[in-house]
Coordinates of C-alpha atoms (C1' of nucleotides) in Angstrom, one line a residue:
Chain A
X29 CA 82.8 -62.3 157.2
X30 CA 84.2 -59.9 159.8
X31 CA 83.0 -56.4 159.4
X32 CA 84.1 -53.2 161.0
X33 CA 81.5 -51.8 163.3
X34 CA 79.1 -49.5 161.5
X35 CA 79.4 -45.8 162.2
X36 CA 76.1 -44.4 163.3
X37 CA 75.5 -40.9 162.1
X38 CA 72.8 -39.5 164.3
X39 CA 72.2 -36.1 162.6
X40 CA 71.3 -34.7 159.3
X41 CA 74.3 -34.9 157.0
X42 CA 74.7 -34.7 153.3
X43 CA 75.8 -38.0 151.7
X44 CA 76.5 -37.1 148.1
X45 CA 74.5 -39.2 145.7
X46 CA 72.8 -41.3 148.3
X47 CA 69.6 -42.4 146.7
X48 CA 67.4 -42.8 149.7
X49 CA 67.7 -39.3 150.9
X50 CA 67.9 -37.5 147.6
X51 CA 65.5 -39.3 145.5
X52 CA 63.1 -41.1 147.7
X53 CA 62.8 -38.7 150.6
X54 CA 63.9 -35.2 150.0
X55 CA 61.8 -34.5 147.0
X56 CA 58.6 -35.7 148.4
X57 CA 58.5 -36.3 152.1
X58 CA 58.1 -34.0 155.1
X59 CA 61.1 -33.2 157.3
X60 CA 60.0 -35.6 160.1
X61 CA 60.4 -38.6 157.7
X62 CA 63.8 -37.2 156.5
X63 CA 64.9 -36.9 160.1
X64 CA 63.9 -40.5 160.9
X65 CA 65.8 -41.7 157.9
X66 CA 68.9 -39.7 158.8
X67 CA 68.8 -41.2 162.3
X68 CA 68.8 -44.7 160.9
X69 CA 71.7 -44.0 158.5
X70 CA 75.3 -45.2 158.9
X71 CA 78.2 -45.5 156.5
X72 CA 80.5 -48.4 155.5
X73 CA 83.5 -48.2 153.4
X74 CA 85.4 -50.9 151.5
X75 CA 88.7 -51.1 149.7
X76 CA 88.9 -52.2 146.1
X77 CA 88.6 -56.0 145.9
X78 CA 86.9 -56.4 149.2
X79 CA 83.8 -58.5 149.4
X80 CA 80.8 -56.6 150.8
X81 CA 78.8 -59.7 151.4
X82 CA 78.7 -63.3 150.2
X83 CA 75.7 -65.0 148.6
X84 CA 73.8 -66.8 151.3
X85 CA 75.1 -64.7 154.2
X86 CA 72.7 -63.0 156.6
X87 CA 72.0 -59.5 155.4
X88 CA 70.5 -57.2 157.9
X89 CA 70.8 -53.9 156.1
X90 CA 69.9 -52.2 152.8
X91 CA 72.2 -49.7 151.3
X92 CA 72.8 -47.1 148.6
X93 CA 76.1 -46.6 146.9
X94 CA 77.6 -43.2 147.6
X95 CA 80.8 -43.5 145.7
X96 CA 82.8 -46.2 143.9
X97 CA 81.6 -49.3 142.1
X98 CA 80.4 -52.7 143.2
X99 CA 79.3 -55.8 141.4
X100 CA 76.7 -58.5 142.0
X101 CA 77.9 -61.9 140.8
X102 CA 76.6 -65.4 140.8
X103 CA 79.0 -68.4 140.8
X104 CA 78.4 -72.0 139.9
X105 CA 79.9 -74.8 141.9
X106 CA 82.6 -75.4 139.3
X107 CA 83.6 -71.7 139.4
X108 CA 81.9 -70.3 136.4
X109 CA 81.0 -66.7 137.2
X110 CA 78.4 -64.3 135.8
X111 CA 78.0 -60.7 136.9
X112 CA 74.3 -59.9 137.2
X113 CA 74.4 -56.4 138.4
X114 CA 76.7 -53.4 138.3
X115 CA 76.2 -50.9 141.2
X116 CA 77.1 -47.3 140.5
X117 CA 76.7 -44.3 142.7
X118 CA 73.0 -43.9 143.7
X119 CA 72.2 -47.5 143.1
X120 CA 70.3 -49.4 145.8
X121 CA 71.3 -52.9 147.2
X122 CA 69.3 -55.2 149.3
X123 CA 65.7 -56.3 149.4
X124 CA 63.1 -55.6 151.9
X125 CA 61.6 -58.8 153.0
X126 CA 64.6 -61.1 152.5
X127 CA 67.1 -61.9 155.2
X128 CA 70.0 -63.4 153.2
X129 CA 72.0 -62.1 150.3
X130 CA 71.2 -63.7 146.9
X131 CA 74.5 -62.7 145.2
X132 CA 78.1 -62.0 146.0
X133 CA 78.6 -58.2 146.3
X134 CA 82.1 -57.1 145.7
X135 CA 83.8 -53.7 145.7
X136 CA 85.7 -53.2 142.4
X137 CA 87.0 -49.8 143.4
X138 CA 87.2 -48.2 146.8
X139 CA 83.5 -48.0 147.9
X140 CA 81.4 -46.0 150.2
X141 CA 77.9 -47.2 151.0
X142 CA 75.2 -45.5 153.0
X143 CA 73.4 -48.2 155.0
X144 CA 70.1 -48.6 156.9
X145 CA 69.3 -51.5 159.2
X146 CA 66.7 -53.6 157.5
X147 CA 64.1 -53.9 160.1
X148 CA 63.5 -50.1 160.8
X149 CA 63.8 -49.5 157.1
X150 CA 61.0 -51.9 156.4
X151 CA 58.9 -50.3 159.1
X152 CA 59.5 -47.0 157.5
X153 CA 58.5 -48.3 154.1
X154 CA 55.2 -49.5 155.6
X155 CA 54.4 -46.1 157.0
X156 CA 55.8 -44.0 154.1
X157 CA 54.4 -44.9 150.8
X158 CA 56.6 -42.6 148.8
X159 CA 59.6 -44.7 149.6
X160 CA 58.2 -47.9 148.3
X161 CA 56.9 -46.1 145.2
X162 CA 60.4 -44.8 144.6
X163 CA 61.8 -48.2 145.2
X164 CA 59.4 -49.7 142.7
X165 CA 60.5 -47.2 140.0
X166 CA 64.1 -48.0 140.7
X167 CA 63.5 -51.8 140.6
X168 CA 61.6 -51.5 137.3
X169 CA 64.6 -49.6 135.9
X170 CA 66.9 -52.4 137.0
X171 CA 64.6 -54.9 135.5
X172 CA 64.7 -53.1 132.2
X173 CA 68.5 -53.0 132.4
X174 CA 68.6 -56.8 133.2
X175 CA 66.5 -57.5 130.1
X176 CA 68.7 -55.4 127.8
X177 CA 71.6 -57.4 129.3
X178 CA 69.8 -60.7 128.5
X179 CA 69.6 -59.7 124.9
X180 CA 73.3 -59.0 125.0
X181 CA 74.2 -62.3 126.7
X182 CA 71.9 -64.4 124.5
X183 CA 72.3 -63.0 121.1
X184 CA 75.2 -60.6 120.6
X185 CA 78.7 -61.4 119.3
X186 CA 81.8 -60.8 121.4
X187 CA 82.5 -57.6 119.4
X188 CA 79.0 -56.3 119.9
X189 CA 79.2 -57.2 123.6
X190 CA 82.3 -55.2 124.1
X191 CA 80.9 -52.2 122.2
X192 CA 77.7 -52.4 124.2
X193 CA 79.6 -52.3 127.5
X194 CA 81.7 -49.4 126.4
X195 CA 78.5 -47.6 125.3
X196 CA 76.9 -48.2 128.7
X197 CA 79.9 -46.9 130.6
X198 CA 80.3 -43.9 128.3
X199 CA 76.6 -43.0 128.7
X200 CA 76.8 -43.3 132.4
X201 CA 79.9 -41.1 132.4
X202 CA 78.3 -38.5 130.3
X203 CA 75.2 -38.3 132.5
X204 CA 77.4 -37.9 135.6
X205 CA 79.8 -35.4 134.0
X206 CA 77.9 -33.6 131.4
X207 CA 79.9 -31.9 128.6
X208 CA 78.6 -29.9 125.7
X209 CA 79.8 -32.2 122.9
X210 CA 83.0 -33.6 121.6
X211 CA 84.8 -36.9 122.5
X212 CA 83.8 -38.9 125.5
X213 CA 86.8 -39.8 127.6
X214 CA 86.8 -42.1 130.6
X215 CA 88.8 -44.8 132.5
X216 CA 87.4 -48.3 132.4
X217 CA 86.4 -49.1 136.0
X218 CA 86.6 -52.9 135.4
X219 CA 89.5 -55.3 134.8
X220 CA 89.4 -57.5 131.7
X221 CA 88.3 -60.3 133.8
X222 CA 85.4 -58.3 135.3
X223 CA 84.4 -57.3 131.8
X224 CA 84.4 -60.9 130.8
X225 CA 82.2 -61.8 133.8
X226 CA 79.9 -59.1 132.8
X227 CA 79.6 -60.2 129.2
X228 CA 79.7 -64.0 129.4
X229 CA 83.1 -64.2 127.7
X230 CA 86.7 -65.1 128.7
X231 CA 89.2 -62.5 129.5
X232 CA 91.3 -63.4 126.5
X233 CA 88.3 -62.8 124.2
X234 CA 87.7 -59.4 125.9
X235 CA 91.3 -58.4 125.4
X236 CA 91.3 -59.4 121.7
X237 CA 88.1 -57.6 120.9
X238 CA 89.1 -54.4 122.8
X239 CA 92.3 -54.5 120.7
X240 CA 90.2 -55.0 117.5
X241 CA 87.9 -52.0 118.3
X242 CA 91.1 -50.0 118.8
X243 CA 92.6 -51.2 115.6
X244 CA 89.4 -50.4 113.7
X245 CA 89.3 -46.9 115.1
X246 CA 86.0 -47.3 116.9
X247 CA 87.8 -46.3 120.2
X248 CA 91.1 -44.8 121.1
X249 CA 93.0 -46.5 123.9
X250 CA 95.9 -45.1 126.0
X251 CA 97.4 -47.7 128.3
X252 CA 95.0 -50.4 129.3
X253 CA 92.1 -48.4 130.8
X254 CA 92.0 -44.9 129.3
X255 CA 89.3 -44.8 126.6
X256 CA 88.3 -42.1 124.1
X257 CA 85.1 -42.3 122.1
X258 CA 85.1 -39.9 119.2
X259 CA 82.0 -41.2 117.4
X260 CA 79.4 -42.5 119.8
X261 CA 76.9 -43.4 117.1
X262 CA 79.6 -45.5 115.4
X263 CA 80.0 -47.3 118.8
X264 CA 76.3 -47.9 119.1
X265 CA 76.2 -49.2 115.5
X266 CA 79.0 -51.7 116.3
X267 CA 77.1 -52.6 119.5
X268 CA 74.1 -53.6 117.3
X269 CA 71.8 -51.2 119.2
X270 CA 69.1 -49.4 117.5
X271 CA 70.4 -45.9 117.8
X272 CA 67.7 -44.6 120.1
X273 CA 68.4 -43.5 123.6
X274 CA 68.0 -47.0 124.9
X275 CA 69.7 -48.7 127.9
X276 CA 68.2 -47.5 131.1
X277 CA 71.1 -48.7 133.2
Chain B
X22 CA 47.5 -52.6 116.1
X23 CA 43.7 -52.9 116.0
X24 CA 42.3 -54.2 119.2
X25 CA 38.8 -55.4 120.0
X26 CA 37.0 -53.0 122.3
X27 CA 37.7 -53.9 125.9
X28 CA 34.8 -55.3 127.9
X29 CA 34.2 -53.3 131.0
X30 CA 33.1 -55.5 133.9
X31 CA 31.4 -53.1 136.3
X32 CA 30.8 -55.4 139.3
X33 CA 32.7 -57.8 141.5
X34 CA 33.5 -60.9 139.7
X35 CA 36.0 -63.6 140.2
X36 CA 38.8 -63.7 137.7
X37 CA 40.8 -66.8 138.6
X38 CA 44.4 -66.3 139.2
X39 CA 44.3 -62.6 138.6
X40 CA 47.2 -61.2 140.6
X41 CA 45.9 -57.8 141.2
X42 CA 42.7 -58.9 143.0
X43 CA 44.0 -61.9 144.8
X44 CA 47.4 -60.9 145.9
X45 CA 47.6 -57.1 146.0
X46 CA 44.1 -56.3 147.1
X47 CA 42.0 -59.1 148.7
X48 CA 44.4 -60.0 151.4
X49 CA 45.1 -56.5 152.6
X50 CA 42.7 -53.9 151.4
X51 CA 39.3 -52.9 152.5
X52 CA 36.3 -53.6 150.3
X53 CA 36.0 -50.0 149.0
X54 CA 39.4 -50.4 147.3
X55 CA 38.4 -53.8 146.0
X56 CA 35.3 -52.4 144.5
X57 CA 37.2 -49.5 142.8
X58 CA 39.6 -52.0 141.3
X59 CA 36.7 -54.2 140.1
X60 CA 35.1 -51.3 138.5
X61 CA 38.3 -50.5 136.5
X62 CA 38.8 -54.1 135.4
X63 CA 38.2 -55.5 131.9
X64 CA 39.2 -58.6 130.1
X65 CA 41.0 -59.2 126.8
X66 CA 41.6 -62.5 125.1
X67 CA 44.0 -63.5 122.5
X68 CA 44.5 -66.6 120.3
X69 CA 47.8 -68.6 120.3
X70 CA 50.3 -66.7 118.2
X71 CA 48.6 -63.3 118.4
X72 CA 50.7 -60.3 119.3
X73 CA 49.4 -58.5 122.4
X74 CA 51.4 -55.4 121.8
X75 CA 54.6 -54.4 119.8
X76 CA 57.6 -52.8 121.4
X77 CA 57.3 -49.1 121.0
X78 CA 53.5 -49.1 120.7
X79 CA 51.5 -46.9 123.0
X80 CA 50.4 -48.9 126.1
X81 CA 47.6 -47.4 128.1
X82 CA 46.9 -50.4 130.3
X83 CA 48.5 -52.7 132.8
X84 CA 47.4 -56.3 133.1
X85 CA 47.6 -59.6 134.8
X86 CA 47.6 -63.0 133.1
X87 CA 44.5 -65.0 134.0
X88 CA 45.1 -68.0 131.9
X89 CA 47.5 -69.1 129.1
X90 CA 51.1 -68.1 128.5
X91 CA 52.7 -65.0 126.9
X92 CA 56.2 -64.0 126.2
X93 CA 58.2 -60.8 126.3
X94 CA 60.8 -60.6 123.5
X95 CA 63.4 -58.2 122.2
X96 CA 64.4 -58.2 118.5
X97 CA 67.5 -56.7 116.9
X98 CA 67.3 -55.1 113.5
X99 CA 68.7 -58.1 111.8
X100 CA 66.1 -60.4 113.3
X101 CA 68.0 -61.9 116.2
X102 CA 65.5 -62.5 118.9
X103 CA 65.8 -63.0 122.7
X104 CA 63.0 -63.8 125.0
X105 CA 63.3 -61.7 128.2
X106 CA 60.2 -62.7 130.1
X107 CA 57.8 -65.6 130.3
X108 CA 54.4 -64.6 131.6
X109 CA 52.4 -67.3 133.3
X110 CA 49.1 -67.1 135.1
X111 CA 49.2 -64.4 137.9
X112 CA 52.1 -62.6 136.3
X113 CA 51.9 -58.8 135.8
X114 CA 52.6 -56.9 132.6
X115 CA 53.1 -53.2 132.1
X116 CA 54.7 -50.5 134.1
X117 CA 53.2 -47.6 135.9
X118 CA 54.8 -44.4 134.7
X119 CA 55.7 -45.5 131.2
X120 CA 53.5 -45.0 128.2
X121 CA 55.0 -47.2 125.6
X122 CA 55.7 -50.9 125.6
X123 CA 59.4 -51.8 125.9
X124 CA 59.0 -55.3 124.5
X125 CA 57.0 -57.4 122.1
X126 CA 54.3 -59.3 124.0
X127 CA 53.0 -62.4 122.3
X128 CA 50.5 -65.0 123.3
X129 CA 52.0 -68.4 122.8
X130 CA 48.8 -70.2 123.9
X131 CA 45.3 -68.9 124.0
X132 CA 45.5 -66.1 126.5
X133 CA 43.1 -64.3 128.8
X134 CA 44.4 -61.1 130.5
X135 CA 42.7 -59.0 133.1
X136 CA 43.4 -55.4 132.3
X137 CA 43.2 -52.0 134.0
X138 CA 43.5 -48.6 132.3
X139 CA 46.8 -47.2 133.2
X140 CA 45.9 -43.8 134.4
X141 CA 43.2 -44.8 137.0
X142 CA 45.5 -47.6 138.0
X143 CA 48.3 -45.2 138.7
X144 CA 46.0 -43.0 140.7
X145 CA 44.9 -46.0 142.7
X146 CA 48.6 -46.9 143.5
X147 CA 49.2 -43.4 144.8
X148 CA 46.3 -43.7 147.2
X149 CA 46.7 -47.3 148.1
X150 CA 50.2 -48.1 149.4
X151 CA 49.5 -51.8 149.7
X152 CA 49.3 -52.1 146.0
X153 CA 52.7 -50.6 145.3
X154 CA 54.2 -52.6 148.0
X155 CA 52.9 -55.8 146.4
X156 CA 54.1 -54.6 143.0
X157 CA 57.5 -54.0 144.5
X158 CA 57.6 -57.6 145.8
X159 CA 56.6 -59.0 142.5
X160 CA 59.1 -56.9 140.6
X161 CA 61.9 -57.9 142.9
X162 CA 60.9 -61.6 142.2
X163 CA 61.1 -60.9 138.5
X164 CA 64.4 -59.3 138.9
X165 CA 65.8 -62.3 140.7
X166 CA 64.4 -64.5 137.9
X167 CA 66.1 -62.3 135.3
X168 CA 69.4 -62.6 137.1
X169 CA 69.2 -66.4 137.3
X170 CA 68.4 -66.3 133.6
X171 CA 71.5 -64.1 133.0
X172 CA 73.7 -66.8 134.6
X173 CA 72.0 -69.3 132.3
X174 CA 72.5 -67.2 129.2
X175 CA 76.1 -66.2 129.9
X176 CA 77.6 -69.3 131.4
X177 CA 75.6 -72.5 130.8
X178 CA 76.1 -75.1 128.1
X179 CA 73.3 -75.9 125.7
X180 CA 72.6 -79.1 127.6
X181 CA 72.5 -77.2 130.9
X182 CA 70.2 -74.6 129.4
X183 CA 67.7 -77.1 128.2
X184 CA 67.7 -78.9 131.6
X185 CA 67.3 -75.6 133.4
X186 CA 64.3 -74.7 131.3
X187 CA 62.7 -78.0 131.8
X188 CA 63.3 -77.7 135.6
X189 CA 61.7 -74.2 135.6
X190 CA 58.6 -75.5 133.8
X191 CA 58.4 -78.6 135.9
X192 CA 58.6 -76.6 139.1
X193 CA 55.9 -74.2 138.0
X194 CA 53.8 -77.1 137.0
X195 CA 54.2 -78.8 140.4
X196 CA 53.3 -75.5 142.2
X197 CA 50.2 -75.1 140.1
X198 CA 49.1 -78.7 140.3
X199 CA 50.5 -80.1 143.5
X200 CA 50.9 -83.9 143.7
X201 CA 52.1 -86.0 146.6
X202 CA 55.2 -87.4 144.9
X203 CA 56.2 -89.5 141.9
X204 CA 57.0 -88.4 138.4
X205 CA 56.3 -84.9 137.2
X206 CA 54.4 -85.0 133.9
X207 CA 53.6 -81.9 131.7
X208 CA 53.3 -80.7 128.2
X209 CA 55.9 -78.2 126.9
X210 CA 54.1 -74.9 126.4
X211 CA 56.7 -73.7 124.0
X212 CA 57.8 -74.7 120.5
X213 CA 61.4 -75.6 119.8
X214 CA 61.9 -72.2 118.3
X215 CA 60.5 -70.4 121.4
X216 CA 62.7 -72.5 123.6
X217 CA 65.6 -71.4 121.5
X218 CA 64.6 -67.8 121.9
X219 CA 64.4 -68.3 125.6
X220 CA 67.8 -69.9 125.9
X221 CA 69.9 -68.0 123.4
X222 CA 70.3 -71.1 121.1
X223 CA 69.1 -72.1 117.7
X224 CA 66.1 -74.4 117.3
X225 CA 68.3 -77.2 115.9
X226 CA 70.5 -77.2 119.0
X227 CA 67.4 -77.3 121.2
X228 CA 66.1 -80.3 119.2
X229 CA 69.4 -82.1 119.5
X230 CA 69.8 -81.5 123.2
X231 CA 66.2 -82.5 124.0
X232 CA 66.8 -85.7 122.1
X233 CA 70.1 -86.2 124.0
X234 CA 68.4 -85.8 127.4
X235 CA 65.8 -88.3 126.3
X236 CA 68.5 -90.7 125.1
X237 CA 70.3 -90.4 128.4
X238 CA 67.2 -91.1 130.4
X239 CA 67.1 -87.7 132.1
X240 CA 63.5 -87.2 130.7
X241 CA 60.9 -89.3 129.0
X242 CA 59.4 -87.9 125.9
X243 CA 56.2 -89.0 124.2
X244 CA 55.6 -87.2 120.9
X245 CA 57.2 -83.8 120.7
X246 CA 55.8 -82.1 123.7
X247 CA 54.8 -84.6 126.4
X248 CA 57.5 -84.8 129.1
X249 CA 57.9 -87.0 132.1
X250 CA 60.5 -86.3 134.8
X251 CA 61.1 -89.2 137.0
X252 CA 64.1 -87.9 138.9
X253 CA 63.9 -84.1 139.5
X254 CA 67.2 -84.0 141.4
X255 CA 69.0 -85.6 138.4
X256 CA 67.5 -82.9 136.2
X257 CA 68.7 -80.2 138.5
X258 CA 72.1 -81.8 138.5
X259 CA 72.3 -81.8 134.7
X260 CA 71.1 -78.1 134.8
X261 CA 74.1 -77.2 136.8
X262 CA 72.0 -75.7 139.6
X263 CA 73.0 -76.0 143.2
X264 CA 70.3 -78.4 144.4
X265 CA 68.5 -75.9 146.7
X266 CA 65.0 -74.6 146.1
X267 CA 66.4 -71.9 143.8
X268 CA 64.7 -70.2 140.8
X269 CA 62.1 -67.8 141.9
X270 CA 60.4 -67.6 138.5
Chain C
dT12 C1' 43.4 -91.3 99.9
dA13 C1' 46.7 -87.7 98.5
dT14 C1' 48.6 -83.0 99.5
dC15 C1' 50.0 -79.4 102.1
dC16 C1' 51.9 -77.0 105.9
dT17 C1' 54.1 -76.3 110.2
dG18 C1' 57.0 -78.0 113.5
dT19 C1' 60.7 -81.1 114.2
dT20 C1' 64.6 -84.2 113.6
dT21 C1' 68.9 -85.4 111.8
dG22 C1' 73.2 -85.0 109.0
dA23 C1' 77.4 -82.4 107.2
dT24 C1' 80.2 -78.6 107.6
dC25 C1' 81.8 -74.2 109.3
dT26 C1' 83.3 -70.8 112.7
dG27 C1' 83.5 -67.9 116.8
dC28 C1' 85.0 -68.3 121.0
dA29 C1' 87.2 -71.2 124.7
dT30 C1' 91.2 -73.2 126.0
dC31 C1' 96.0 -73.8 126.7
dA32 C1' 100.4 -71.5 126.6
dA33 C1' 103.9 -68.0 126.5
dG34 C1' 105.5 -63.5 127.0
dG35 C1' 105.0 -58.3 127.8
dC36 C1' 104.1 -54.2 130.6
dC37 C1' 104.3 -51.7 134.8
dG38 C1' 104.2 -50.4 139.5
dG39 C1' 105.9 -51.5 144.2
dG40 C1' 109.1 -53.4 147.5
dC41 C1' 113.7 -54.1 148.6
Chain D
dG7 C1' 118.9 -50.8 140.2
dC8 C1' 116.5 -55.5 140.3
dC9 C1' 112.9 -58.7 141.0
dC10 C1' 108.2 -60.0 141.7
dG11 C1' 103.3 -60.3 141.0
dG12 C1' 99.1 -58.5 138.8
dC13 C1' 97.2 -57.5 134.8
dC14 C1' 97.1 -57.7 130.0
dT15 C1' 98.3 -59.3 125.1
dT16 C1' 99.1 -62.5 121.6
dG17 C1' 99.5 -67.0 119.4
dA18 C1' 98.1 -72.0 118.4
dT19 C1' 94.7 -75.3 118.6
dG20 C1' 90.2 -77.5 119.6
dC21 C1' 85.4 -77.8 120.1
dA22 C1' 80.4 -76.5 121.1
dG23 C1' 77.1 -74.7 118.8
dA24 C1' 75.7 -72.2 114.4
dT25 C1' 74.6 -72.7 109.7
dC26 C1' 73.1 -75.0 105.6
dA27 C1' 70.4 -78.6 103.9
dA28 C1' 67.3 -82.5 103.6
dA29 C1' 63.8 -85.3 105.1
dC30 C1' 60.2 -86.7 108.4
dA31 C1' 55.7 -86.6 111.4
dG32 C1' 51.2 -85.5 112.1
dG33 C1' 47.3 -82.7 111.7
dA34 C1' 44.2 -80.1 108.5
dT35 C1' 42.1 -79.8 104.1
dA36 C1' 40.3 -81.5 100.2

DNA sequence: TATCCTGTTTGATCTGCATCAAGGCCGGGC
DNA sequence: GCCCGGCCTTGATGCAGATCAAACAGGATA
């Protein structure tokens, strides 16, 4: 995989929703640590559809999504694909202590990532406990999300799966762009095929079930991507979720 | 849920495969920290079939499995169940920073757990970075296992699912009881129904596919539980796994 | 020994989703 | 304007696994 040369940003600079700075460091660490992190930081950008890294490739960095969406997928030899992670702004990728990527990482929209070389980042973790504590919290959240997802994959019907995915995206959208109340409106960031890879379905089934939810009035749909959810509780009900706050995605 | 009063073990004492002591502490911490952990430690035992804790219940401890097997399961209102975690000796349960259980935890065999009250354990984490680093490693391993499991749930056939589960159990068994070579022999620790909950199948399908693997000579089966695997690579092939070391369960 | 109970196997049938196939929509290049 | 290629929808058909139902095995109890 040929990569453009990373851009080293040597001074303090805001990087939007970058997790490392905003959550792990800023809130708790002193300015020396923040400065060290900033000096290690560089950005990489990708166009929609580009592969960030292939499973099995050497991976000498860790990163945080600044803007855009990326996916983690696993592929079997015969081509069957399953998405195993959805990376939204502020999510972390990469794993201290492992030198090769375990999954394909792909940009589904234009993507900006804030990266740190792995070795100095690992050194920093060893000397700065707040960072590994914050990483532990984030990893536990991801594990919870993965387990919710396992229930979806193992036991939900196609209709419930689609409704669940829409609920996840709607909830994320609300938390990023809070509104007082009223309908939730968003554009689907995934193609039908990507939704299918997420849900363990085929793209035809996704298409049929999206149409069915529209026909039944659970969602409104303009064009192929623009979704309006008037009754979020109804959506949750169709998703088969207990109507609590659930879903720590 | 009525619990027997925990037994406080005030002095250093071996606890077999207890993760906290052996992996997180012994190898890296000084004896003061080890002593503090030992003073916090107590044991709880459960009989096969007993529920350790229900989802939503207050959970004021974290624990490590010493012996026996436990499962984490999620249940939908209508009774559909999906196992989302399988806890084997040395596995860790509970989550610093959360006060209620997110899953049902059930002992599938007689079970001994080594517990720590959550509050003092959290305090210890804050003051002892090695522990949270070790927890981070373990959580990342669990996340990898969950993602492998997602591929299984979303994309594998019933036959592949069964073979995958047998491979996981066989591999665990080999790593616990190493042998030079030759057939891998073990007893299934799960009922057909538990296997079904693990794999997102019904117990009838599990039964049929186990019989099919026996008929095809992929496994030998004496009685309902006693399994012999003569050709592990063949089993992996049927499981649809790339034949690398895979599966960090 | 008979009887019960739990876990399991096996058979018959049904159905939800995959698969195969054909068009439709729309934006971009010429 | 036209055509082309991605993405999406819709229809027809098939099949893997669910569901419903019955019987079996083996250990515990009496």
